[in-house]
Amino acid sequence: METSVAADSIRIFDTTLRDGEQCPGATLNGDEKLAIARQLARLGVDVIEAGFAYASPGDFAAVQTIAAAVGTEDGPVVCSLARAIKADIEAAAAAIKPAARGRIHTFISTSDIHLEYQLRKSRAEVLTIAEDMVALARSLCPDVEFSAMDATRTEPEYLYQVLERAIAAGATTVNIPDTVGYSTPEEFGALIRGIRENVPNIDQAIISVHGHNDLGLAVANFLEAVKNGARQLEVAVNGIGERAGNTALEEVVMALHVRRQFFNPYLGRPADSTAPLTRIDTQQLYKTSRLVSNLTGMLVQPNKAIVGANAFAHESGIHQDGILKNRLTYEIMDAQSIGLTSNEIVLGKHSGRHAFRTRLQELGFELDEQELNRAFLRFKELADKKKDITDWDLEAIANEELQAPTEVSFRLERVQVSCGDHEIPTATVTLRLPNGQEVTDAATGTGPVDAIYKAINRVAQVSNRLTEFSVQSVTAGIDAIGEVTIRLEHQGRTYSGHAANTDIVVASAQAYTNALNRLYGVQSRRSSISSEGSEVPVSAG
Ligand code: KIV
Ligand code: ZN
């Protein structure tokens, strides 16, 4: 059971698929959620919060699928969020059932401001609800987490009472969320210490923390919480999530990894112990970050700690000089420790399928036979255009294959543009429509990309507004692979699309088609849901 966790290690609870997915435009379909869940399992997270089962039939199905596919005996615990409401808790219990180890995570607000204005309930009423709903959850699942929402703005004495009652009713983990990202490290550490000292039955539960980054303090808050007794950290990959996001998984994990000798004594270990503090395979961090960024369309800023493009780049002459003499002069961690490969030439035009497969396996990509065949074709095409193929090219090819959209309603068959300083940019596109018909049309625009998007719109006839367009180069050199990420808006919702190609005009057309497929998929699911029943709009930050 959950309480058997070693007191001297930190468990990582990943909420990328629940809290992370709530940020605008990060909406993922079921297949994409499953791909991320599989990668989170490879990364070694202890718990995957797979979604909010009661929120919609789609969310329920996603939690259930992840529970069945990833929640194996030696896989992570699979968890569903549930408000402290009977129907939510029952839906969560049903959705996690296929997992070998499932968890119900139920929550209710405890701060006076939430009680007065949002819940319109007294402190006594909330105490009873928390107790009753934890007891219900515990009757359905042996692993129950209780969260006191807005804990950092809750009067501590009242928080202690709620936690004591929740633990007595069967909570095996109690979570302390800094829901509005208001706390400072010293305060947060003191709050965790206060809980340890004042909740009489706290030894029967694990203390967890959950944080939002509104003041940029989320990671610092968590590290103070660890020093004061927190043993579960709730995080999201690339720090995505509500408003300024959740505490970034890669940052807090690498802080504990790189500075473990500083943290060891707080976990009762000898200071010089080299044993890892978490179960995370840090070499999977970069790959996980790229997958989440590509599928959610949430770009990673270049100077982002750990996984940003510049995180291991040294620009200043003095730094470069030092690095050449001894890397430790300016580097506190090795790029390989997060799984960043070098950009050396590994394959070329004449490399065969066997060499291609072997290198992909060495890079940690598990492609099935069909994916491998398609990836090999892409590799051959690329090798015709680009003499030397590096690990970064191979990663881009494998990622494109693994992240290829499974819901393809519109297929881009052909794109052609003509542009130049004396030309009116004109694009001709051929799309295969959801009914199988191939349609070609052309349009002019202010530039080649604008012309392509106008031509696609003429064919697809799906109204939308392009809100973001970004091109990044994955690899170096004039023949580099370029990645395009776009976001578009339709009826107040944001959809993202991503594609990579040596030709950024083609990548732009493909990224736009991918986003339209997402939009179309959500629209068709919604119309089938509204004809079958209601979609309940619930979410929690
Ligand atoms: O931020 C928050 O309080 C939450 C809870 C549901 C844990 O996300
Ligand atoms: Zn949250």
mmCIF file of C-alpha atoms in Angstrom, residues 115-274:
data_model
loop_
_atom_site.group_PDB
_atom_site.id
_atom_site.type_symbol
_atom_site.label_atom_id
_atom_site.label_comp_id
_atom_site.label_asym_id
_atom_site.label_seq_id
_atom_site.Cartn_x
_atom_site.Cartn_y
_atom_site.Cartn_z
ATOM 1 C CA LEU A 115 -15.594 28.606 1.473
ATOM 2 C CA GLU A 116 -17.411 31.932 1.521
ATOM 3 C CA TYR A 117 -17.505 32.830 -2.170
ATOM 4 C CA GLN A 118 -17.116 29.585 -4.073
ATOM 5 C CA LEU A 119 -18.475 26.737 -1.981
ATOM 6 C CA ARG A 120 -20.817 28.838 0.224
ATOM 7 C CA LYS A 121 -20.284 26.388 3.048
ATOM 8 C CA SER A 122 -19.163 26.670 6.660
ATOM 9 C CA ARG A 123 -15.909 25.201 7.986
ATOM 10 C CA ALA A 124 -17.919 22.547 9.867
ATOM 11 C CA GLU A 125 -19.726 21.505 6.685
ATOM 12 C CA VAL A 126 -16.464 21.178 4.744
ATOM 13 C CA LEU A 127 -14.949 19.069 7.553
ATOM 14 C CA THR A 128 -17.857 16.629 7.321
ATOM 15 C CA ILE A 129 -17.795 16.506 3.499
ATOM 16 C CA ALA A 130 -14.050 15.849 3.464
ATOM 17 C CA GLU A 131 -14.398 13.048 5.986
ATOM 18 C CA ASP A 132 -17.406 11.425 4.282
ATOM 19 C CA MET A 133 -15.999 11.615 0.773
ATOM 20 C CA VAL A 134 -12.577 10.280 1.758
ATOM 21 C CA ALA A 135 -14.374 7.395 3.502
ATOM 22 C CA LEU A 136 -16.404 6.745 0.334
ATOM 23 C CA ALA A 137 -13.256 6.821 -1.810
ATOM 24 C CA ARG A 138 -11.485 4.475 0.603
ATOM 25 C CA SER A 139 -14.370 2.025 0.405
ATOM 26 C CA LEU A 140 -13.751 1.876 -3.368
ATOM 27 C CA CYS A 141 -9.935 1.964 -3.505
ATOM 28 C CA PRO A 142 -7.161 1.267 -0.983
ATOM 29 C CA ASP A 143 -5.090 4.211 -2.194
ATOM 30 C CA VAL A 144 -6.723 7.603 -1.547
ATOM 31 C CA GLU A 145 -5.223 11.057 -1.800
ATOM 32 C CA PHE A 146 -6.947 14.027 -0.223
ATOM 33 C CA SER A 147 -6.153 17.632 -1.245
ATOM 34 C CA ALA A 148 -7.047 20.696 0.774
ATOM 35 C CA MET A 149 -7.413 23.154 -2.090
ATOM 36 C CA ASP A 150 -5.933 26.628 -1.460
ATOM 37 C CA ALA A 151 -4.143 25.171 1.578
ATOM 38 C CA THR A 152 -1.552 27.956 1.669
ATOM 39 C CA ARG A 153 -4.310 30.547 2.300
ATOM 40 C CA THR A 154 -6.113 28.350 4.842
ATOM 41 C CA GLU A 155 -5.922 29.108 8.547
ATOM 42 C CA PRO A 156 -3.336 26.514 9.732
ATOM 43 C CA GLU A 157 -5.330 25.327 12.778
ATOM 44 C CA TYR A 158 -8.318 24.552 10.556
ATOM 45 C CA LEU A 159 -6.079 22.865 7.960
ATOM 46 C CA TYR A 160 -4.663 20.579 10.682
ATOM 47 C CA GLN A 161 -8.211 19.553 11.678
ATOM 48 C CA VAL A 162 -9.270 18.795 8.080
ATOM 49 C CA LEU A 163 -6.140 16.724 7.466
ATOM 50 C CA GLU A 164 -6.567 14.796 10.727
ATOM 51 C CA ARG A 165 -10.181 13.925 9.825
ATOM 52 C CA ALA A 166 -9.211 12.958 6.242
ATOM 53 C CA ILE A 167 -6.460 10.640 7.464
ATOM 54 C CA ALA A 168 -8.773 9.103 10.057
ATOM 55 C CA ALA A 169 -11.301 8.466 7.270
ATOM 56 C CA GLY A 170 -8.686 6.611 5.203
ATOM 57 C CA ALA A 171 -6.554 9.081 3.210
ATOM 58 C CA THR A 172 -3.143 7.523 2.563
ATOM 59 C CA THR A 173 -1.659 10.714 1.065
ATOM 60 C CA VAL A 174 -2.527 14.286 2.096
ATOM 61 C CA ASN A 175 -1.716 16.936 -0.453
ATOM 62 C CA ILE A 176 -0.990 20.586 0.341
ATOM 63 C CA PRO A 177 -1.645 22.704 -2.758
ATOM 64 C CA ASP A 178 -0.397 26.232 -3.252
ATOM 65 C CA THR A 179 -3.330 26.641 -5.627
ATOM 66 C CA VAL A 180 -2.801 30.315 -6.445
ATOM 67 C CA GLY A 181 1.014 30.289 -6.310
ATOM 68 C CA TYR A 182 1.045 32.697 -3.359
ATOM 69 C CA SER A 183 3.438 31.099 -0.894
ATOM 70 C CA THR A 184 7.127 31.835 -0.394
ATOM 71 C CA PRO A 185 9.707 29.106 0.296
ATOM 72 C CA GLU A 186 10.111 29.900 3.992
ATOM 73 C CA GLU A 187 6.356 30.005 4.576
ATOM 74 C CA PHE A 188 5.742 26.828 2.628
ATOM 75 C CA GLY A 189 8.432 24.945 4.540
ATOM 76 C CA ALA A 190 6.991 26.186 7.845
ATOM 77 C CA LEU A 191 3.500 25.070 6.807
ATOM 78 C CA ILE A 192 4.739 21.523 6.118
ATOM 79 C CA ARG A 193 6.644 21.499 9.412
ATOM 80 C CA GLY A 194 3.492 22.730 11.205
ATOM 81 C CA ILE A 195 1.497 19.887 9.661
ATOM 82 C CA ARG A 196 4.056 17.327 10.816
ATOM 83 C CA GLU A 197 4.021 18.751 14.313
ATOM 84 C CA ASN A 198 0.298 19.373 14.750
ATOM 85 C CA VAL A 199 -1.635 16.688 12.903
ATOM 86 C CA PRO A 200 -1.687 13.814 15.430
ATOM 87 C CA ASN A 201 -2.075 10.960 12.899
ATOM 88 C CA ILE A 202 0.237 12.409 10.197
ATOM 89 C CA ASP A 203 2.531 9.374 10.471
ATOM 90 C CA GLN A 204 -0.232 7.328 8.779
ATOM 91 C CA ALA A 205 -0.073 9.334 5.529
ATOM 92 C CA ILE A 206 2.462 10.696 3.087
ATOM 93 C CA ILE A 207 2.710 14.476 2.864
ATOM 94 C CA SER A 208 2.479 15.679 -0.731
ATOM 95 C CA VAL A 209 2.817 19.162 -2.214
ATOM 96 C CA HIS A 210 1.283 20.740 -5.307
ATOM 97 C CA GLY A 211 2.313 24.167 -6.544
ATOM 98 C CA HIS A 212 1.589 26.813 -9.149
ATOM 99 C CA ASN A 213 4.256 29.144 -10.437
ATOM 100 C CA ASP A 214 2.516 32.540 -10.360
ATOM 101 C CA LEU A 215 5.447 34.177 -8.553
ATOM 102 C CA GLY A 216 8.102 31.937 -10.085
ATOM 103 C CA LEU A 217 8.641 30.253 -6.698
ATOM 104 C CA ALA A 218 7.167 26.810 -7.282
ATOM 105 C CA VAL A 219 10.444 24.854 -7.422
ATOM 106 C CA ALA A 220 11.951 26.734 -4.464
ATOM 107 C CA ASN A 221 8.772 26.104 -2.459
ATOM 108 C CA PHE A 222 8.958 22.377 -3.164
ATOM 109 C CA LEU A 223 12.589 22.119 -2.120
ATOM 110 C CA GLU A 224 11.737 23.754 1.227
ATOM 111 C CA ALA A 225 8.806 21.368 1.559
ATOM 112 C CA VAL A 226 11.169 18.403 1.052
ATOM 113 C CA LYS A 227 13.477 19.735 3.768
ATOM 114 C CA ASN A 228 10.487 19.854 6.105
ATOM 115 C CA GLY A 229 9.004 16.416 5.441
ATOM 116 C CA ALA A 230 7.123 16.382 2.108
ATOM 117 C CA ARG A 231 7.720 13.041 0.381
ATOM 118 C CA GLN A 232 5.547 13.355 -2.717
ATOM 119 C CA LEU A 233 5.924 16.166 -5.273
ATOM 120 C CA GLU A 234 3.176 16.945 -7.789
ATOM 121 C CA VAL A 235 4.710 18.233 -10.995
ATOM 122 C CA ALA A 236 4.141 18.692 -14.725
ATOM 123 C CA VAL A 237 6.566 18.234 -17.605
ATOM 124 C CA ASN A 238 7.929 21.600 -18.842
ATOM 125 C CA GLY A 239 5.962 23.189 -15.976
ATOM 126 C CA ILE A 240 2.792 23.411 -18.059
ATOM 127 C CA GLY A 241 -0.505 23.983 -16.288
ATOM 128 C CA GLU A 242 -3.120 26.441 -15.116
ATOM 129 C CA ARG A 243 -2.025 30.133 -15.520
ATOM 130 C CA ALA A 244 1.761 30.318 -14.910
ATOM 131 C CA GLY A 245 1.874 26.537 -14.761
ATOM 132 C CA ASN A 246 2.703 23.817 -12.271
ATOM 133 C CA THR A 247 6.036 23.054 -10.658
ATOM 134 C CA ALA A 248 8.309 21.795 -13.457
ATOM 135 C CA LEU A 249 9.130 18.085 -13.144
ATOM 136 C CA GLU A 250 12.555 18.339 -14.791
ATOM 137 C CA GLU A 251 13.644 21.282 -12.630
ATOM 138 C CA VAL A 252 12.752 19.834 -9.261
ATOM 139 C CA VAL A 253 14.066 16.376 -10.190
ATOM 140 C CA MET A 254 17.419 17.742 -11.399
ATOM 141 C CA ALA A 255 17.732 20.010 -8.359
ATOM 142 C CA LEU A 256 17.353 16.937 -6.134
ATOM 143 C CA HIS A 257 19.694 14.962 -8.380
ATOM 144 C CA VAL A 258 22.510 17.476 -8.804
ATOM 145 C CA ARG A 259 22.360 18.679 -5.165
ATOM 146 C CA ARG A 260 21.566 15.352 -3.512
ATOM 147 C CA GLN A 261 24.412 15.710 -1.079
ATOM 148 C CA PHE A 262 22.780 18.886 0.197
ATOM 149 C CA PHE A 263 19.367 17.198 0.546
ATOM 150 C CA ASN A 264 20.532 13.786 1.838
ATOM 151 C CA PRO A 265 20.593 14.721 5.546
ATOM 152 C CA TYR A 266 16.991 16.016 5.394
ATOM 153 C CA LEU A 267 15.968 12.531 4.317
ATOM 154 C CA GLY A 268 17.982 10.856 7.033
ATOM 155 C CA ARG A 269 20.768 9.713 4.676
ATOM 156 C CA PRO A 270 24.513 10.147 5.068
ATOM 157 C CA ALA A 271 25.469 13.407 3.316
ATOM 158 C CA ASP A 272 27.807 11.634 0.897
ATOM 159 C CA SER A 273 25.276 9.017 -0.204
ATOM 160 C CA THR A 274 25.137 8.816 -3.994
#
